[in-house]
CSV table of C-alpha atoms in Angstrom, one decimal:
chain,number,residue,atom,x,y,z
R,1,MET,CA,85.5,68.1,117.3
R,2,THR,CA,84.7,68.6,113.6
R,3,GLU,CA,86.8,67.6,110.6
R,4,GLN,CA,88.2,70.1,108.1
R,5,PRO,CA,88.9,69.4,104.5
R,6,SER,CA,92.7,69.1,104.0
R,7,ARG,CA,92.7,71.9,101.4
R,8,ARG,CA,91.4,75.3,102.6
R,9,LEU,CA,91.2,78.5,100.5
R,10,LEU,CA,90.4,82.0,101.8
R,11,LEU,CA,89.5,84.9,99.5
R,12,VAL,CA,89.2,88.5,100.6
R,13,HIS,CA,87.1,90.9,98.5
R,14,ALA,CA,85.8,94.4,98.7
R,15,HIS,CA,82.2,94.1,97.5
R,16,PRO,CA,79.7,91.5,96.4
R,17,ASP,CA,80.4,90.6,92.7
R,18,ASP,CA,84.2,91.1,92.9
R,19,GLU,CA,84.6,87.4,93.9
R,20,SER,CA,82.6,86.1,90.9
R,21,ILE,CA,84.3,88.4,88.3
R,22,ASN,CA,87.9,87.7,89.6
R,23,ASN,CA,87.7,84.2,91.0
R,24,GLY,CA,84.4,82.6,90.2
R,25,ALA,CA,85.9,79.7,88.2
R,26,THR,CA,88.7,79.1,90.7
R,27,MET,CA,86.2,79.0,93.6
R,28,ALA,CA,83.9,76.7,91.7
R,29,ALA,CA,86.7,74.4,90.8
R,30,TYR,CA,88.1,74.0,94.3
R,31,ALA,CA,84.7,73.7,95.9
R,32,ALA,CA,83.8,70.9,93.4
R,33,GLY,CA,87.1,69.2,94.3
R,34,GLY,CA,86.3,69.1,98.0
R,35,ALA,CA,88.3,72.0,99.2
R,36,ARG,CA,86.9,74.3,101.8
R,37,VAL,CA,86.4,77.7,100.1
R,38,THR,CA,85.8,80.7,102.4
R,39,LEU,CA,84.9,84.1,101.1
R,40,VAL,CA,85.2,87.3,103.2
R,41,THR,CA,83.5,90.4,101.7
R,42,CYS,CA,84.5,93.7,103.3
R,43,THR,CA,81.5,95.8,102.4
R,44,LEU,CA,78.0,95.3,101.0
R,45,GLY,CA,78.6,97.6,98.1
R,46,GLU,CA,76.0,100.2,99.2
R,47,LEU,CA,77.2,102.8,96.7
R,48,GLY,CA,77.2,100.5,93.6
R,49,GLU,CA,75.6,101.9,90.4
R,50,VAL,CA,72.5,99.8,89.7
R,51,ILE,CA,72.0,98.6,86.1
R,52,PRO,CA,68.3,97.5,85.9
R,53,PRO,CA,66.0,100.6,85.8
R,54,GLU,CA,63.4,98.8,87.9
R,55,LEU,CA,65.9,98.4,90.8
R,56,ARG,CA,67.4,101.9,90.7
R,57,HIS,CA,65.3,102.9,93.7
R,58,LEU,CA,67.7,100.8,95.8
R,59,THR,CA,70.3,102.9,97.5
R,60,GLY,CA,72.4,102.8,100.6
R,61,THR,CA,71.5,100.2,103.2
R,62,ALA,CA,68.6,98.9,101.0
R,63,LEU,CA,71.0,98.3,98.2
R,64,GLY,CA,73.5,96.6,100.5
R,65,GLU,CA,70.8,94.2,101.8
R,66,TYR,CA,69.8,93.4,98.2
R,67,ARG,CA,73.4,92.8,97.1
R,68,LEU,CA,73.9,90.4,100.1
R,69,ARG,CA,71.0,88.4,98.7
R,70,GLU,CA,72.7,88.5,95.3
R,71,LEU,CA,75.9,87.3,96.9
R,72,THR,CA,74.0,84.4,98.5
R,73,ALA,CA,72.6,83.4,95.1
R,74,ALA,CA,76.1,83.7,93.4
R,75,MET,CA,77.7,81.4,96.1
R,76,ARG,CA,75.0,78.8,95.5
R,77,GLU,CA,76.0,78.8,91.8
R,78,LEU,CA,79.6,78.3,92.7
R,79,GLY,CA,79.0,75.7,95.3
R,80,VAL,CA,80.5,77.8,98.1
R,81,ALA,CA,78.8,77.5,101.5
R,82,ASP,CA,81.1,79.5,103.7
R,83,PHE,CA,80.9,83.2,102.9
R,84,ARG,CA,81.0,86.0,105.4
R,85,GLN,CA,81.0,89.8,105.8
R,86,LEU,CA,84.0,91.3,107.6
R,87,GLY,CA,83.0,92.1,111.1
R,88,GLY,CA,79.4,91.1,110.3
R,89,PRO,CA,77.0,92.5,107.6
R,90,GLY,CA,77.2,96.3,107.3
R,91,ARG,CA,80.1,96.7,109.7
R,92,TYR,CA,82.0,98.6,107.1
R,93,ARG,CA,80.3,100.7,104.4
R,94,ASP,CA,81.2,101.1,100.8
R,95,SER,CA,83.6,104.0,100.3
R,96,GLY,CA,82.7,104.9,96.7
R,97,MET,CA,85.2,105.6,94.0
R,98,MET,CA,88.5,107.3,94.8
R,99,GLY,CA,88.3,111.1,95.3
R,100,LEU,CA,84.6,111.3,96.2
R,101,ALA,CA,83.2,112.8,99.4
R,102,ASP,CA,82.0,109.3,100.3
R,103,ASN,CA,85.7,108.4,101.1
R,104,ASP,CA,85.4,110.7,104.2
R,105,ASP,CA,82.5,108.9,105.8
R,106,PRO,CA,83.8,107.7,109.2
R,107,ALA,CA,81.7,104.5,108.7
R,108,CYS,CA,83.3,103.6,105.3
R,109,PHE,CA,85.9,100.9,104.9
R,110,TRP,CA,88.5,103.3,103.6
R,111,GLN,CA,88.4,105.1,107.0
R,112,ALA,CA,88.6,101.9,109.0
R,113,ASP,CA,91.6,101.3,111.3
R,114,VAL,CA,93.6,98.6,109.4
R,115,ASP,CA,94.6,96.7,112.6
R,116,GLU,CA,91.0,96.8,113.9
R,117,ALA,CA,89.6,95.5,110.6
R,118,ALA,CA,92.4,92.9,110.3
R,119,ALA,CA,91.5,91.6,113.8
R,120,HIS,CA,88.0,90.5,112.4
R,121,LEU,CA,89.8,88.7,109.6
R,122,VAL,CA,92.2,87.0,112.0
R,123,GLU,CA,89.3,85.4,113.7
R,124,VAL,CA,88.3,83.8,110.4
R,125,ILE,CA,91.9,82.8,109.6
R,126,LEU,CA,92.4,81.1,113.0
R,127,GLU,CA,89.1,79.2,112.6
R,128,VAL,CA,89.5,78.1,109.0
R,129,ARG,CA,93.4,77.8,108.9
R,130,PRO,CA,93.7,78.3,105.2
R,131,GLN,CA,96.8,77.3,103.3
R,132,VAL,CA,96.1,79.7,100.5
R,133,LEU,CA,94.9,83.3,100.6
R,134,ILE,CA,93.8,85.3,97.5
R,135,THR,CA,93.4,89.1,97.5
R,136,TYR,CA,94.3,92.2,95.5
R,137,ASP,CA,97.6,93.9,94.9
R,138,ASP,CA,98.5,97.1,96.8
R,139,HIS,CA,96.7,99.2,94.1
R,140,GLY,CA,93.6,97.2,94.6
R,141,GLY,CA,93.8,96.0,91.0
R,142,TYR,CA,92.5,99.3,89.7
R,143,GLY,CA,92.6,101.9,92.5
R,144,HIS,CA,89.3,101.6,94.2
R,145,PRO,CA,89.7,102.6,97.9
R,146,ASP,CA,87.8,99.5,99.2
R,147,HIS,CA,90.0,97.2,97.1
R,148,ILE,CA,93.2,98.9,98.3
R,149,GLN,CA,91.9,98.6,101.9
R,150,ALA,CA,91.0,95.0,101.4
R,151,HIS,CA,94.6,94.4,100.3
R,152,ARG,CA,95.9,96.1,103.4
R,153,VAL,CA,93.6,94.3,105.7
R,154,ALA,CA,94.2,90.9,104.2
R,155,MET,CA,98.0,91.3,104.3
R,156,ARG,CA,98.0,92.6,107.8
R,157,ALA,CA,95.7,89.9,109.0
R,158,ALA,CA,98.1,87.3,107.6
R,159,GLU,CA,100.9,88.8,109.7
R,160,LEU,CA,98.8,89.0,112.8
R,161,ALA,CA,97.5,85.4,112.3
R,162,ALA,CA,101.0,84.2,112.0
R,163,GLU,CA,101.8,85.8,115.4
R,164,ALA,CA,98.8,84.1,116.8
R,165,GLY,CA,99.7,80.6,115.6
R,166,TRP,CA,98.6,80.1,112.0
R,167,GLU,CA,100.9,81.2,109.2
R,168,ILE,CA,99.3,81.0,105.8
R,169,PRO,CA,101.7,79.1,103.5
R,170,LYS,CA,100.8,80.8,100.2
R,171,ILE,CA,99.4,84.3,99.4
R,172,TYR,CA,98.4,85.2,95.8
R,173,TRP,CA,97.2,88.4,94.2
R,174,ASN,CA,94.6,88.5,91.4
R,175,ARG,CA,96.3,89.1,88.0
R,176,VAL,CA,95.6,89.0,84.3
R,177,PRO,CA,98.5,88.5,81.9
R,178,ARG,CA,98.7,91.3,79.3
R,179,SER,CA,99.0,88.8,76.4
R,180,VAL,CA,95.8,87.1,77.4
R,181,ALA,CA,93.9,90.4,77.8
R,182,GLU,CA,95.1,91.6,74.4
R,183,ALA,CA,94.0,88.4,72.7
R,184,ALA,CA,90.6,88.5,74.4
R,185,PHE,CA,90.0,92.1,73.5
R,186,ALA,CA,90.9,91.4,69.9
R,187,ARG,CA,88.2,88.7,69.8
R,188,LEU,CA,85.8,91.1,71.5
R,189,ALA,CA,86.4,93.7,68.7
R,190,ASP,CA,85.3,91.0,66.2
R,191,ASP,CA,82.3,89.9,68.2
R,192,LEU,CA,81.0,93.3,69.3
R,193,PRO,CA,78.5,93.8,66.5
R,194,ASP,CA,76.6,90.7,67.7
R,195,LEU,CA,76.6,91.7,71.3
R,196,PRO,CA,74.0,93.7,73.3
R,197,TYR,CA,76.6,96.3,74.0
R,198,SER,CA,77.4,99.3,71.8
R,199,LYS,CA,81.0,99.8,73.0
R,200,ALA,CA,83.9,97.8,74.3
R,201,ALA,CA,85.9,98.5,77.4
R,202,VAL,CA,89.7,98.8,77.1
R,203,ILE,CA,92.4,96.7,78.7
R,204,ASP,CA,93.1,99.4,81.3
R,205,ASP,CA,89.6,98.8,82.6
R,206,VAL,CA,90.5,95.3,83.6
R,207,PRO,CA,91.9,95.1,87.1
R,208,GLY,CA,95.3,93.6,87.7
R,209,VAL,CA,96.7,93.4,84.1
R,210,VAL,CA,100.4,92.9,84.3
R,211,SER,CA,103.3,91.5,82.1
R,212,ASP,CA,103.2,87.8,81.5
R,213,GLU,CA,106.4,87.4,83.5
R,214,GLN,CA,104.6,88.3,86.7
R,215,ILE,CA,102.1,85.5,86.4
R,216,THR,CA,103.0,82.5,88.6
R,217,ALA,CA,99.7,80.5,88.5
R,218,ALA,CA,96.9,79.8,86.0
R,219,ILE,CA,93.7,78.0,87.1
R,220,ASP,CA,91.9,76.5,84.1
R,221,GLY,CA,88.3,76.9,85.0
R,222,THR,CA,86.9,76.0,81.6
R,223,ALA,CA,84.8,73.2,83.1
R,224,HIS,CA,83.3,75.8,85.5
R,225,ALA,CA,82.8,78.7,83.1
R,226,ALA,CA,79.0,78.2,83.1
R,227,ALA,CA,79.0,78.4,86.9
R,228,LYS,CA,81.1,81.5,86.9
R,229,ALA,CA,78.8,83.2,84.4
R,230,ALA,CA,75.7,82.1,86.4
R,231,ALA,CA,77.3,83.6,89.6
R,232,MET,CA,78.1,86.8,87.8
R,233,ARG,CA,74.5,86.9,86.4
R,234,ALA,CA,73.2,86.5,90.0
R,235,HIS,CA,74.8,90.0,90.7
R,236,GLY,CA,72.2,91.5,88.5
R,237,THR,CA,72.3,95.0,90.0
R,238,GLN,CA,75.9,95.3,88.9
R,239,ILE,CA,76.6,93.0,85.9
R,240,GLU,CA,75.0,92.2,82.6
R,241,VAL,CA,76.3,88.9,81.2
R,242,ALA,CA,76.4,87.9,77.5
R,243,GLU,CA,78.8,84.9,77.5
R,244,PRO,CA,81.7,85.0,77.0
R,245,TYR,CA,81.5,88.7,77.7
R,246,PHE,CA,79.9,91.0,80.3
R,247,ALA,CA,79.4,94.7,81.1
R,248,LEU,CA,79.2,96.7,84.2
R,249,SER,CA,77.1,99.9,84.7
R,250,ASN,CA,79.1,101.7,82.0
R,251,GLU,CA,77.6,99.3,79.4
R,252,GLN,CA,81.0,98.6,77.9
R,253,ALA,CA,81.8,95.0,77.0
R,254,GLN,CA,84.8,93.1,78.4
R,255,PRO,CA,85.9,89.5,78.4
R,256,LEU,CA,84.7,86.9,80.9
R,257,PHE,CA,87.8,84.9,81.7
R,258,ALA,CA,87.3,81.2,82.4
R,259,THR,CA,91.0,80.7,83.1
R,260,GLU,CA,92.0,82.9,86.1
R,261,TYR,CA,95.5,84.0,86.9
R,262,TYR,CA,97.6,84.8,90.0
R,263,GLN,CA,100.9,86.1,91.2
R,264,LEU,CA,102.4,84.3,94.2
R,265,VAL,CA,103.7,86.9,96.7
R,266,ARG,CA,104.4,84.8,99.8
R,267,GLY,CA,105.4,81.2,99.9
R,268,ALA,CA,107.2,78.8,97.6
R,269,ALA,CA,105.9,78.0,94.2
R,270,GLY,CA,105.2,74.4,93.6
R,271,GLU,CA,106.3,74.6,90.0
R,272,PRO,CA,107.4,77.4,87.6
R,273,ARG,CA,103.8,78.1,86.3
R,274,GLU,CA,101.4,76.5,88.8
R,275,THR,CA,98.2,74.9,87.8
R,276,ASP,CA,97.2,74.3,91.4
R,277,LEU,CA,97.3,77.0,94.1
R,278,PHE,CA,98.0,74.3,96.7
R,279,ALA,CA,101.1,73.0,94.8
R,280,GLY,CA,104.0,72.4,97.0
R,281,ILE,CA,102.0,72.3,100.3
R,282,GLU,CA,102.4,69.1,102.3
R,283,PHE,CA,99.2,67.6,103.7
R,284,ALA,CA,99.0,65.3,106.7
R,285,GLY,CA,95.6,64.2,105.6
R,286,VAL,CA,92.3,65.4,107.0
R,287,GLU,CA,92.8,67.6,110.1
R,288,GLU,CA,90.6,68.2,113.1
R,289,ALA,CA,89.4,71.6,114.1
R,290,SER,CA,88.5,72.3,117.7
């Protein structure tokens, strides 16, 4: 018998780097506080656009293997020991951006049977027994097929796990309040001349921006901002970091958020605007896992 930490957080993401951009500060904060943080990544991002010229020879499986090493380095920066690939490394391939021929690849995640993919995640849920699950909204934050599929798989797995004996008390979707995004982009406009980027992104490039009223939780990760930036920097094929900003392969600057925001979609909120994703959950102390 092994003992589990009393607080257990599960995150489901589409590609390596999504976790650090969206939840790096949250993951670092909870890991530092003694919670068990488990990350499940659904693909290895084999179709990602590579930023450094010296690494642009990496494509397909070779790029996926390299990005798995980047993910390992990023998790080390965040203090997260438990990170996995859905169904094992390479089980589901990157689907590419919406509307591309890559979406039709039978091996890609977009073409996966949702219940079959969810069954792999159910195995993780029944092992870890998380009280909190974080994933994307039904649009995947910005419409990428792998993000949409990750949402579908995560939500279906939560249903199947409940039928199998473990109901996740609280499920959150990644969000950014519009007022916060607007303020950050206003600062970016002032700072842009001093940054290594020639152009700024726009708010619509940020996944999950919604009205402030939809935000139910805010995790202040200021103390872990450096860890988040280091984790993002570890994903060097995909991200260029110039704190407190970063750019993807389009070379357009956008804010690096140290406070991360969520919308509770299942479960009861512990307070009107939560500052702890575990708020309202009753703990019986440290539990045992068989």
